[in-house]
Backbone as JSON, one array per atom type, in Angstrom:
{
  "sequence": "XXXXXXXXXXXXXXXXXXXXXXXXXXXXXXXXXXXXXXXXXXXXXXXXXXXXXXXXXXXXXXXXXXXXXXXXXXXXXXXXXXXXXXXXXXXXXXXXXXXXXXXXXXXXXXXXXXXXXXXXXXXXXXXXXXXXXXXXXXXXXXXXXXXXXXXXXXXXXXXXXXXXXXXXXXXXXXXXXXXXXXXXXXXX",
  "N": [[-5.34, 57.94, 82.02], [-3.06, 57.55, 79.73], [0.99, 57.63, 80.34], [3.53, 59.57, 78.93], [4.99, 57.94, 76.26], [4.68, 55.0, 77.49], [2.99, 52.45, 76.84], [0.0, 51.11, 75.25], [-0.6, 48.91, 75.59], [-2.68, 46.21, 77.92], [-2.59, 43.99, 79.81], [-4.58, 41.7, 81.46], [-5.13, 38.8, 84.26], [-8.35, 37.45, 85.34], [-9.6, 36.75, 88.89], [-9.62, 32.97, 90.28], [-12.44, 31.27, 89.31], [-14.79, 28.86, 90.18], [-13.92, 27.39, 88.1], [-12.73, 29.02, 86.13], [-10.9, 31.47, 84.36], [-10.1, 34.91, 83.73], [-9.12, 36.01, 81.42], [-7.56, 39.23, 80.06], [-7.3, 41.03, 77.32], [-6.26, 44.03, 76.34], [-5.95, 46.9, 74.47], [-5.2, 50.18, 74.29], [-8.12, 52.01, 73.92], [-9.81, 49.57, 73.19], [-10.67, 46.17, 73.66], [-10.54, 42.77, 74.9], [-12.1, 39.92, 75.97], [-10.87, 36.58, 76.8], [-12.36, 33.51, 78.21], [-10.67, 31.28, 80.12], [-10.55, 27.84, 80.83], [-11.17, 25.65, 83.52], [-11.52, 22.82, 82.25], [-10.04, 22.44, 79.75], [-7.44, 23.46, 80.17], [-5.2, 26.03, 79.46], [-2.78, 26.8, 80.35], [0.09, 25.45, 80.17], [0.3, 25.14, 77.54], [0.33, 27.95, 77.01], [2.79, 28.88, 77.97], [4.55, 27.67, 76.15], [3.44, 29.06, 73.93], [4.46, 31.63, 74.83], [7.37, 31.33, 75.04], [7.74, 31.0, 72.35], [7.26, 32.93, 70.99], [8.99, 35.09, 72.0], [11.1, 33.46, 70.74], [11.32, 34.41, 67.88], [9.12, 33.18, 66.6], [6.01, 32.62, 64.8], [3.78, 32.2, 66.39], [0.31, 30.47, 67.37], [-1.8, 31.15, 69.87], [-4.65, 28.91, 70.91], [-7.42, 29.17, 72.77], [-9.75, 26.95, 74.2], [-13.07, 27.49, 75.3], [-14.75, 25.85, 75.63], [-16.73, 25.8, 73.92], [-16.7, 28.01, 72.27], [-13.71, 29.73, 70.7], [-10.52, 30.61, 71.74], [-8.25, 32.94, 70.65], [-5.13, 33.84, 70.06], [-2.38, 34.87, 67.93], [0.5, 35.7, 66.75], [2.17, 37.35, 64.63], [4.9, 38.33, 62.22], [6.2, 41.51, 62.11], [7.79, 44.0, 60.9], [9.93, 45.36, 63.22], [9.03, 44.19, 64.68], [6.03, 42.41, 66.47], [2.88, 41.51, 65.24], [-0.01, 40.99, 66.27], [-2.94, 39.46, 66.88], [-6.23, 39.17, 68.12], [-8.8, 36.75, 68.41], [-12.12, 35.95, 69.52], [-14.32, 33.18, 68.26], [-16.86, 31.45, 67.04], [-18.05, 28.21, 66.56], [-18.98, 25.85, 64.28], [-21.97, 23.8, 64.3], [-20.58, 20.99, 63.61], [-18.0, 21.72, 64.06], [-16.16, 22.0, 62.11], [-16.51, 24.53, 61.02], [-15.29, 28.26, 61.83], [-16.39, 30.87, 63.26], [-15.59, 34.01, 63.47], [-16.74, 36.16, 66.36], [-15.34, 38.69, 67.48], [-13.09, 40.3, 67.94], [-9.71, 41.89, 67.95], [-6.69, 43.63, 67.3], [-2.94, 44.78, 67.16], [-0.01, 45.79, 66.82], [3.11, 45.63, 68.29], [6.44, 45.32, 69.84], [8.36, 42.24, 70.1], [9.07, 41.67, 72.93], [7.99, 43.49, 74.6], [5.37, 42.52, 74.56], [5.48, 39.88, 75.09], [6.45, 40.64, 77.96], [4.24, 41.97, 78.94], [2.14, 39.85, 79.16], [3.34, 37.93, 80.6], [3.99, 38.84, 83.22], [1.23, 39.5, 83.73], [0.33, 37.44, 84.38], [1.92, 36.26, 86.32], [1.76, 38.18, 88.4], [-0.78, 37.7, 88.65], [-1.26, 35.07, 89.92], [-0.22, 36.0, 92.3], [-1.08, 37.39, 93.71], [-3.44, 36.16, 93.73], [-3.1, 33.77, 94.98], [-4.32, 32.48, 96.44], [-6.76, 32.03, 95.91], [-6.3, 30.48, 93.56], [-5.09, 28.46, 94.45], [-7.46, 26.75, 95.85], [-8.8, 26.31, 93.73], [-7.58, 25.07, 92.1], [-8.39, 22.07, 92.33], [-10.06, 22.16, 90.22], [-8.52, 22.46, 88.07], [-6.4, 20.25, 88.03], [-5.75, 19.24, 90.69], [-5.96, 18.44, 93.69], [-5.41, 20.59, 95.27], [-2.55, 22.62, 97.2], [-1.9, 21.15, 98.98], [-2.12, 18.16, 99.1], [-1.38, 17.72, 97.06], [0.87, 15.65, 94.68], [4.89, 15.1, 93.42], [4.73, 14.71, 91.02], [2.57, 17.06, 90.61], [3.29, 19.31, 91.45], [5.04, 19.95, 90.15], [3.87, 20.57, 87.65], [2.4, 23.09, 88.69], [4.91, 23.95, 88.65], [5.56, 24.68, 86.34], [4.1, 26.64, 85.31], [5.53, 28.92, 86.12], [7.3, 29.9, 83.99], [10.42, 29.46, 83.8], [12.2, 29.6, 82.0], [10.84, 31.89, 80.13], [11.4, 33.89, 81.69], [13.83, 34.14, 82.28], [14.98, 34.72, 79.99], [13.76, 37.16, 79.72], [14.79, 38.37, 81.77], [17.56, 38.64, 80.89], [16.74, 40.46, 78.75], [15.36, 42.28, 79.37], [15.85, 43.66, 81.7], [14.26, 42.85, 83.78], [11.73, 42.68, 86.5], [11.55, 40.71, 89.01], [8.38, 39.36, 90.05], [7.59, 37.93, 92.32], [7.17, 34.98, 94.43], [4.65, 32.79, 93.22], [2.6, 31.88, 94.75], [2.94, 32.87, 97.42], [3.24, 35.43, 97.23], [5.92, 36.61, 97.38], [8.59, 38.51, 97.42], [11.89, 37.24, 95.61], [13.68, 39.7, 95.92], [15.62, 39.24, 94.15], [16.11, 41.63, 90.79], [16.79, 41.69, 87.54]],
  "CA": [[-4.59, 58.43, 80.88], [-0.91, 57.01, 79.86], [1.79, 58.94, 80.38], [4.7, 59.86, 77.68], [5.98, 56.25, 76.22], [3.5, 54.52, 77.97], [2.69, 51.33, 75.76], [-1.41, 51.16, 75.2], [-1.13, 47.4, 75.81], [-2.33, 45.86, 79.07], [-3.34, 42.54, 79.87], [-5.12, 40.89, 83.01], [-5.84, 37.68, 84.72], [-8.85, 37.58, 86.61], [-9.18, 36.1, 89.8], [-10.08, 32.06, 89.34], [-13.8, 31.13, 90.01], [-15.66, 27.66, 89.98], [-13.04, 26.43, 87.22], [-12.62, 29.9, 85.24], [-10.12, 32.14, 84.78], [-10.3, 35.64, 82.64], [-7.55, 36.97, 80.17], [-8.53, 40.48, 79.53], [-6.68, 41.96, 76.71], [-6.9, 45.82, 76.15], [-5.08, 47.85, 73.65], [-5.85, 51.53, 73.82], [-10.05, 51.63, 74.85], [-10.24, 48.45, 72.62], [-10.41, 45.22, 74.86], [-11.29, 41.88, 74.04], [-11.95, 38.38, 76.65], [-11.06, 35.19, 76.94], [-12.49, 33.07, 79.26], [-10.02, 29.91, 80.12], [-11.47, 26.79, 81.32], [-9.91, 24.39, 83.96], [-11.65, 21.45, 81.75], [-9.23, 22.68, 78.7], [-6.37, 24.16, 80.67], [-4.43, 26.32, 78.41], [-1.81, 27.39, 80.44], [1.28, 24.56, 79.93], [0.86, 25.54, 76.11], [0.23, 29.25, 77.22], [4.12, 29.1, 78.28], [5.16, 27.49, 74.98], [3.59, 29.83, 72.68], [5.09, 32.42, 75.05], [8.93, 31.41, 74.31], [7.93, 30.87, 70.56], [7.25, 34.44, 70.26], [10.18, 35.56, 72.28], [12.17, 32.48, 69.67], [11.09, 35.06, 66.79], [8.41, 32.64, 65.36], [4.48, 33.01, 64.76], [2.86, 31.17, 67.15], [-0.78, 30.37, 67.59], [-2.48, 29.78, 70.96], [-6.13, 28.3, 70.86], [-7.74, 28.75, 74.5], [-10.99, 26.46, 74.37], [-13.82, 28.59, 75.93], [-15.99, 25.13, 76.33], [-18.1, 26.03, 72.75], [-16.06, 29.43, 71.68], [-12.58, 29.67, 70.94], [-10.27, 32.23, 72.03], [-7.36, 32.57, 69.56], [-3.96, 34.66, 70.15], [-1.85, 34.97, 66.93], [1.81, 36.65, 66.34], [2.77, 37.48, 62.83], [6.39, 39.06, 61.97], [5.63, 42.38, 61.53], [9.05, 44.87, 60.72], [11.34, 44.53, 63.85], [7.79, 43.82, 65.97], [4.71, 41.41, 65.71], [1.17, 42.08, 64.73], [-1.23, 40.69, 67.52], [-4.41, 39.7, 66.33], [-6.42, 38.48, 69.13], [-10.01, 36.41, 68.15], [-12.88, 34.91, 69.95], [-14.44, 31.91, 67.86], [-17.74, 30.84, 67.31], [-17.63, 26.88, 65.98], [-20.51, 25.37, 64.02], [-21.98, 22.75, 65.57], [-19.48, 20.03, 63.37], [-16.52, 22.3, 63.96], [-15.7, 22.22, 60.99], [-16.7, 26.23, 60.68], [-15.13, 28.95, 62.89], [-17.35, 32.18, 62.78], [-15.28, 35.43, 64.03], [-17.09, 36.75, 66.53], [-14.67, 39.68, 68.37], [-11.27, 40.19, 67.42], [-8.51, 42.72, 68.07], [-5.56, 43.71, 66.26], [-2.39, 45.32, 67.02], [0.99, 45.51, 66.57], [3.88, 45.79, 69.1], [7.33, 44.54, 70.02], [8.21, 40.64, 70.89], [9.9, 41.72, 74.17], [7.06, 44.28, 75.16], [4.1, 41.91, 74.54], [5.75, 38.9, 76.65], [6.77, 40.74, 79.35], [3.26, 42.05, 79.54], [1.51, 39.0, 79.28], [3.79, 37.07, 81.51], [3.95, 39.55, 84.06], [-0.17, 39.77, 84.22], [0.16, 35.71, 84.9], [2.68, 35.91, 87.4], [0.75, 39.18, 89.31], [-2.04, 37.23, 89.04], [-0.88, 34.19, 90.42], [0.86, 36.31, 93.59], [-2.15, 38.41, 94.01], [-5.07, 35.44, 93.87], [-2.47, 32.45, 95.39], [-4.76, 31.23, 97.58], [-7.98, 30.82, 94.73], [-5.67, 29.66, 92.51], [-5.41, 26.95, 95.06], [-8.53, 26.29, 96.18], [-9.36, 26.61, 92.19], [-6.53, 24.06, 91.54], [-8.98, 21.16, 91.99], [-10.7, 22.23, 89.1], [-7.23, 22.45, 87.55], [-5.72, 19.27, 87.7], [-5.66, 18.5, 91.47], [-6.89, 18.52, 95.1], [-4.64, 21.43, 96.38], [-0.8, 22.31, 96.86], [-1.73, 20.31, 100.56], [-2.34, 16.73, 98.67], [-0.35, 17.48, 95.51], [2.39, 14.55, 94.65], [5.9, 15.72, 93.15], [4.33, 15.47, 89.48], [1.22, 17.77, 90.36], [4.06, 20.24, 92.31], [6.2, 19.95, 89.37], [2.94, 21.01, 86.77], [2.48, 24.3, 88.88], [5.46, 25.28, 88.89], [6.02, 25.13, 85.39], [3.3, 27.92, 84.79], [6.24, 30.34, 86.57], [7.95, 29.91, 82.84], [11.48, 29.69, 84.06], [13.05, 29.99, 80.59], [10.5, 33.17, 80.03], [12.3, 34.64, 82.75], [15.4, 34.11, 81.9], [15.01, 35.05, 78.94], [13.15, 38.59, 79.86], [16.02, 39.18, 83.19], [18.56, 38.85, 80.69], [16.68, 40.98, 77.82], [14.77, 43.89, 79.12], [15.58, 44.0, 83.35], [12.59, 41.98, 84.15], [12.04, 42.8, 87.99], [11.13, 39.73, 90.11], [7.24, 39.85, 90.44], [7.47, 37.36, 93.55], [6.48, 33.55, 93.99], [3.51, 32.7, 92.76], [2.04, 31.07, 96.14], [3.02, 33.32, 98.81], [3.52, 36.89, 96.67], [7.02, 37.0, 98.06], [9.71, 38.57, 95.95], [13.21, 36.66, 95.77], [15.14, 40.06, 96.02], [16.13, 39.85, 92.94], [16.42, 42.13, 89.95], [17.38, 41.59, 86.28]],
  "C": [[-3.15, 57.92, 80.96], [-0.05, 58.22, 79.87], [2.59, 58.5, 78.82], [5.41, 58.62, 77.56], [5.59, 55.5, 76.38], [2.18, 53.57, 76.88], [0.88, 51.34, 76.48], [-1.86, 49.53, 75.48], [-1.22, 47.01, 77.38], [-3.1, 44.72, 79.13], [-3.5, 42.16, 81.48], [-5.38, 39.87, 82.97], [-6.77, 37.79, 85.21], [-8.67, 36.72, 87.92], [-9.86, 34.44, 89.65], [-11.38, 31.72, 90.19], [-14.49, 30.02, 89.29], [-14.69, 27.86, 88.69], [-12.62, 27.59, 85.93], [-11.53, 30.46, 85.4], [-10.18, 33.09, 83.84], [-9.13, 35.74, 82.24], [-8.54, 38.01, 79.57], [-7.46, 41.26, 78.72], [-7.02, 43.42, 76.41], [-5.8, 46.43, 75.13], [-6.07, 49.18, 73.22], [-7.32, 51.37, 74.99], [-10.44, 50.27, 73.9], [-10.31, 47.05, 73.56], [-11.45, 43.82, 74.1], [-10.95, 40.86, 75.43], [-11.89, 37.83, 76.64], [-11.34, 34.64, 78.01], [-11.68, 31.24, 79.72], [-10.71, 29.02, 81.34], [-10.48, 26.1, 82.02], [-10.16, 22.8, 82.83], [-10.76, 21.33, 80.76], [-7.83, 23.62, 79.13], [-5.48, 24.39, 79.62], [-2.78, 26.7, 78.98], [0.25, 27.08, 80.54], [1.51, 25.32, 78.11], [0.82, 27.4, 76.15], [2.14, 29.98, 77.44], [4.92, 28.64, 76.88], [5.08, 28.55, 74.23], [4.16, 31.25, 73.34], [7.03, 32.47, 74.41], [8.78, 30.98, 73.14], [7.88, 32.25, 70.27], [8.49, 35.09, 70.78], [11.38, 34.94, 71.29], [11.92, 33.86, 68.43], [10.44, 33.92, 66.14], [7.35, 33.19, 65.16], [3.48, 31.82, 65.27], [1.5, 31.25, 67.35], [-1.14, 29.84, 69.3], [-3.93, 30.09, 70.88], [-6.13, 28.54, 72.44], [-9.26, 28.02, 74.05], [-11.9, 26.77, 75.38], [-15.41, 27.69, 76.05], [-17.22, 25.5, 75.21], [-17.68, 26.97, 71.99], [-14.52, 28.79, 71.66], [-11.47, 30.82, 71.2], [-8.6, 32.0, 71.37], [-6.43, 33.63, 69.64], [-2.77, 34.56, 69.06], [-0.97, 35.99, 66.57], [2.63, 36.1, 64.95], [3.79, 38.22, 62.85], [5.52, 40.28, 61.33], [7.14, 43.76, 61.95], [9.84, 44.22, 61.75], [10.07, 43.88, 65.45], [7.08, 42.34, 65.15], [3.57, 42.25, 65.6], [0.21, 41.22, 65.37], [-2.57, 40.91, 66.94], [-5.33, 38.37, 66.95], [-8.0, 37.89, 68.73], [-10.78, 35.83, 68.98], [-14.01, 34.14, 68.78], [-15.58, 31.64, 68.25], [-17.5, 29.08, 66.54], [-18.85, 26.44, 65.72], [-19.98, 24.33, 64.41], [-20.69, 21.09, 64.79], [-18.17, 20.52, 63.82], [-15.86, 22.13, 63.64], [-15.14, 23.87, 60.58], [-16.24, 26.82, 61.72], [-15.64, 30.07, 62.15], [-16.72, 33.1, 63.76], [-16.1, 35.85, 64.74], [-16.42, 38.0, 66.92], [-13.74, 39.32, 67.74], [-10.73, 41.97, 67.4], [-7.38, 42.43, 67.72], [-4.63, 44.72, 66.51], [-0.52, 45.33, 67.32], [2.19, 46.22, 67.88], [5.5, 44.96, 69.32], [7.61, 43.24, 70.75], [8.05, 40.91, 72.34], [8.58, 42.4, 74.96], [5.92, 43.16, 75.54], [4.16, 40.35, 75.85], [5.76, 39.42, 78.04], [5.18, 41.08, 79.95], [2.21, 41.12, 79.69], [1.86, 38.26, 80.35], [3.84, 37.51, 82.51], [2.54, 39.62, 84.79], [-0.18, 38.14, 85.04], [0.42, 36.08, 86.26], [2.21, 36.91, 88.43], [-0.48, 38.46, 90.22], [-2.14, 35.86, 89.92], [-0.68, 34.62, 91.97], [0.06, 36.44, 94.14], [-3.22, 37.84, 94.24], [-4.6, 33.93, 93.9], [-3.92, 31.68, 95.69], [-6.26, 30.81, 96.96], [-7.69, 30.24, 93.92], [-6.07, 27.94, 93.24], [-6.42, 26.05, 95.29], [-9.2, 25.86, 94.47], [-8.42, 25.49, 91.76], [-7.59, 22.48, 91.45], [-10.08, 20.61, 90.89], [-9.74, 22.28, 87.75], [-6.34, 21.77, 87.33], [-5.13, 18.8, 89.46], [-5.79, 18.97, 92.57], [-6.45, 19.84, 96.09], [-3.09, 21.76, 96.58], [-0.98, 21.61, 98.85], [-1.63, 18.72, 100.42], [-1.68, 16.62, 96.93], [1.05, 16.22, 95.74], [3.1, 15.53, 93.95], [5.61, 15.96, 92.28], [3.61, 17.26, 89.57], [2.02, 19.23, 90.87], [4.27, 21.01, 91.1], [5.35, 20.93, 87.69], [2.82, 21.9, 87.18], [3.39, 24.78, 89.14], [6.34, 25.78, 87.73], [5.17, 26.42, 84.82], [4.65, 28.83, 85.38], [7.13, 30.68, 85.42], [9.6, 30.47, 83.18], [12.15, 30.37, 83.14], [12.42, 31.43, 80.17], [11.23, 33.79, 81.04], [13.35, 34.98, 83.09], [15.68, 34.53, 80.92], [14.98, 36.93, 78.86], [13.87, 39.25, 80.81], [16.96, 39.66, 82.19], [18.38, 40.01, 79.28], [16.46, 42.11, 78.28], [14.55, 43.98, 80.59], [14.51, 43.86, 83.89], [12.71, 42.3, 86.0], [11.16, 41.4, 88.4], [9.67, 40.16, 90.42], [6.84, 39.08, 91.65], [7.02, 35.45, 93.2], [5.48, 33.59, 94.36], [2.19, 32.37, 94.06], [1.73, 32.16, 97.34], [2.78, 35.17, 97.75], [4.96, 37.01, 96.96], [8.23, 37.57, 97.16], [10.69, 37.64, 96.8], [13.89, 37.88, 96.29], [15.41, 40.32, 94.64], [15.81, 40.68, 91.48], [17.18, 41.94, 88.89], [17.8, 42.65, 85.89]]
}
């Protein structure tokens, strides 16, 4: 049960397996899954359409679910957005997208990032070491045989600018680096 104030939104990563990774949205007892693919890695544009919604726009992100699509959508809605989360069937031209699942609800920019970005970066601290092992399904052999690019690609998932953005908006606490769990220390 939530307590008093106690936003109904919560979002998870799961942990990553043979080239998967979950996103489990929930609002309230409503809940809806995406399943992200390493073959369609969403999570470079997963950080964009994060600072577009913190920019105040209406960003779309597509996750490709390998035959489904899993579809995250922020609409201006008063001084919030309106979250209306879909999974995607695609006839076989994909041409047609057929609704299967979808959730809908409305919340503030600031709220919805921090809880999305926060489930990443948990999830990252909390399941380093399958991330890693899971990284070769992800774009490369390991952080033991990574070059400076392949470094430089994980460590833009830690969405610097989200972070900076969310220290300096709403006292974002340090959820640790992503690798080890370790906090910095610091506090926004």
């Amino acid at each position: 049960m939530r307590g008093a104030g106690e936003s109904p939104l919560r979002i998870a990563f799961g942990e990553a397996d043979a080239g998967w990774i979950d996103l489990n949205i929930r609002w309230g007892d409503r809940s809806l899954r995406i399943m992200c693919s390493g073959v369609f890695c969403p999570f470079p544009r997963m950080i964009a359409f994060l600072e577009a919604v913190l920019d105040g726009e209406a960003p779309v992100l597509c996750i490709d679910e390998e035959g489904s699509i899993g579809e995250i959508r922020c609409l201006p809605a008063g001084s919030g957005i309106s979250v209306v989360v879909t999974r995607h069937a695609s006839s076989f031209d994909g041409a047609t997208r057929i609704a299967l699942e979808r959730l809908k609800f409305a919340t503030g920019r600031d709220a919805f990032v921090t809880a999305f970005y926060r489930a990443w970066r948990e999830s990252m601290a909390c399941h380093a070491d399958s991330f890693a092992r899971e990284w070769l399904y992800w774009g490369g052999g390991g952080p033991d045989e990574w070059d400076a690019e392949e470094m430089a690609a994980f460590e833009t998932y830690r969405a610097r600018l989200v972070s900076r953005r969310l220290d300096c908006h709403i006292g974002w606490q340090d959820c640790g680096d992503p690798k080890t769990g370790e906090s910095s220390g610091r506090e926004g």
